[in-house]
């Protein structure tokens, strides 16, 4: 279920504060966050935000196409390494 239009999009206040400070100072450092549910705003374009995926922080460079999406969409939480014991991957014939 999506968020109410009356409320508007959600962004973690601390994250938005850090983004505004970075834009004012003009420096380009990685911002670490655990807030996967935060919506990407246009002021975040051009910054690198490291989003936690449950194991580590995955750095994500924010582009214009990402505006309106959630940060968690770009930090996968599952790693697929293939099926164990497959003959194709072992190289046996």
mmCIF file of C-alpha atoms in Angstrom:
data_model
loop_
_atom_site.group_PDB
_atom_site.id
_atom_site.type_symbol
_atom_site.label_atom_id
_atom_site.label_comp_id
_atom_site.label_asym_id
_atom_site.label_seq_id
_atom_site.Cartn_x
_atom_site.Cartn_y
_atom_site.Cartn_z
ATOM 1 C CA UNK A 1 0.000 0.000 0.000
ATOM 2 C CA UNK A 2 1.452 3.374 -0.962
ATOM 3 C CA UNK A 3 1.800 6.445 1.212
ATOM 4 C CA UNK A 4 -0.978 9.041 1.370
ATOM 5 C CA UNK A 5 -0.665 11.950 -1.093
ATOM 6 C CA UNK A 6 -1.704 14.293 1.705
ATOM 7 C CA UNK A 7 1.386 13.316 3.734
ATOM 8 C CA UNK A 8 3.818 13.519 0.824
ATOM 9 C CA UNK A 9 6.956 11.424 0.243
ATOM 10 C CA UNK A 10 9.001 10.281 3.246
ATOM 11 C CA UNK A 11 12.656 11.099 3.789
ATOM 12 C CA UNK A 12 14.536 10.493 7.022
ATOM 13 C CA UNK A 13 15.018 14.002 8.517
ATOM 14 C CA UNK A 14 18.652 13.333 9.480
ATOM 15 C CA UNK A 15 19.475 12.124 5.960
ATOM 16 C CA UNK A 16 17.858 15.178 4.364
ATOM 17 C CA UNK A 17 19.787 17.421 6.766
ATOM 18 C CA UNK A 18 23.083 15.781 5.777
ATOM 19 C CA UNK A 19 22.257 16.149 2.065
ATOM 20 C CA UNK A 20 21.525 19.868 2.480
ATOM 21 C CA UNK A 21 24.794 20.403 4.370
ATOM 22 C CA UNK A 22 26.726 18.604 1.611
ATOM 23 C CA UNK A 23 25.055 20.700 -1.099
ATOM 24 C CA UNK A 24 25.814 23.971 0.745
ATOM 25 C CA UNK A 25 29.462 23.083 1.365
ATOM 26 C CA UNK A 26 29.988 21.697 -2.150
ATOM 27 C CA UNK A 27 32.032 18.709 -0.988
ATOM 28 C CA UNK A 28 31.434 15.205 -2.330
ATOM 29 C CA UNK A 29 31.682 12.594 0.422
ATOM 30 C CA UNK A 30 29.765 9.348 0.821
ATOM 31 C CA UNK A 31 26.779 9.599 3.164
ATOM 32 C CA UNK A 32 26.059 6.393 5.105
ATOM 33 C CA UNK A 33 22.435 5.600 5.905
ATOM 34 C CA UNK A 34 20.313 2.739 7.155
ATOM 35 C CA UNK A 35 17.103 4.338 5.856
ATOM 36 C CA UNK A 36 16.133 2.156 2.887
ATOM 37 C CA UNK A 37 12.581 3.521 2.980
ATOM 38 C CA UNK A 38 13.573 7.125 2.208
ATOM 39 C CA UNK A 39 12.444 8.542 -1.132
ATOM 40 C CA UNK A 40 15.080 10.061 -3.431
ATOM 41 C CA UNK A 41 14.560 13.824 -3.838
ATOM 42 C CA UNK A 42 15.970 16.053 -6.619
ATOM 43 C CA UNK A 43 18.394 17.696 -4.129
ATOM 44 C CA UNK A 44 20.173 14.320 -3.798
ATOM 45 C CA UNK A 45 21.142 14.130 -7.485
ATOM 46 C CA UNK A 46 24.913 13.993 -7.912
ATOM 47 C CA UNK A 47 25.652 12.650 -4.428
ATOM 48 C CA UNK A 48 26.800 9.186 -3.397
ATOM 49 C CA UNK A 49 24.756 7.583 -0.635
ATOM 50 C CA UNK A 50 25.816 4.286 0.970
ATOM 51 C CA UNK A 51 22.657 2.307 1.783
ATOM 52 C CA UNK A 52 22.812 -0.593 4.242
ATOM 53 C CA UNK A 53 21.636 -3.925 2.825
ATOM 54 C CA UNK A 54 21.723 -5.895 6.069
ATOM 55 C CA UNK A 55 25.376 -6.864 5.703
ATOM 56 C CA UNK A 56 27.274 -3.818 4.467
ATOM 57 C CA UNK A 57 26.772 -0.343 3.033
ATOM 58 C CA UNK A 58 26.394 -0.353 -0.759
ATOM 59 C CA UNK A 59 27.437 2.968 -2.370
ATOM 60 C CA UNK A 60 24.877 4.353 -4.823
ATOM 61 C CA UNK A 61 25.488 7.343 -7.094
ATOM 62 C CA UNK A 62 22.180 9.204 -7.399
ATOM 63 C CA UNK A 63 21.105 10.216 -10.930
ATOM 64 C CA UNK A 64 18.043 12.059 -12.235
ATOM 65 C CA UNK A 65 16.335 8.815 -13.268
ATOM 66 C CA UNK A 66 16.266 7.641 -9.637
ATOM 67 C CA UNK A 67 14.174 10.569 -8.333
ATOM 68 C CA UNK A 68 10.926 9.318 -6.802
ATOM 69 C CA UNK A 69 12.207 5.818 -6.078
ATOM 70 C CA UNK A 70 13.247 4.438 -2.686
ATOM 71 C CA UNK A 71 16.892 4.058 -1.660
ATOM 72 C CA UNK A 72 16.353 0.373 -0.827
ATOM 73 C CA UNK A 73 15.511 -0.438 -4.444
ATOM 74 C CA UNK A 74 19.147 0.077 -5.452
ATOM 75 C CA UNK A 75 20.751 -1.931 -2.631
ATOM 76 C CA UNK A 76 19.958 -5.636 -3.105
ATOM 77 C CA UNK A 77 19.652 -7.670 0.090
ATOM 78 C CA UNK A 78 20.058 -11.113 -1.451
ATOM 79 C CA UNK A 79 23.064 -12.515 -3.288
ATOM 80 C CA UNK A 80 22.487 -15.350 -5.751
ATOM 81 C CA UNK A 81 25.594 -17.463 -6.273
ATOM 82 C CA UNK A 82 24.066 -20.168 -8.430
ATOM 83 C CA UNK A 83 22.817 -23.643 -7.652
ATOM 84 C CA UNK A 84 25.256 -25.844 -5.775
ATOM 85 C CA UNK A 85 26.399 -29.013 -7.513
ATOM 86 C CA UNK A 86 25.497 -27.936 -11.002
ATOM 87 C CA UNK A 87 27.485 -29.761 -13.698
ATOM 88 C CA UNK A 88 27.639 -26.672 -15.865
ATOM 89 C CA UNK A 89 29.543 -24.675 -13.278
ATOM 90 C CA UNK A 90 31.940 -27.492 -12.289
ATOM 91 C CA UNK A 91 33.273 -27.897 -15.820
ATOM 92 C CA UNK A 92 32.862 -31.715 -15.900
ATOM 93 C CA UNK A 93 31.592 -33.454 -19.039
#
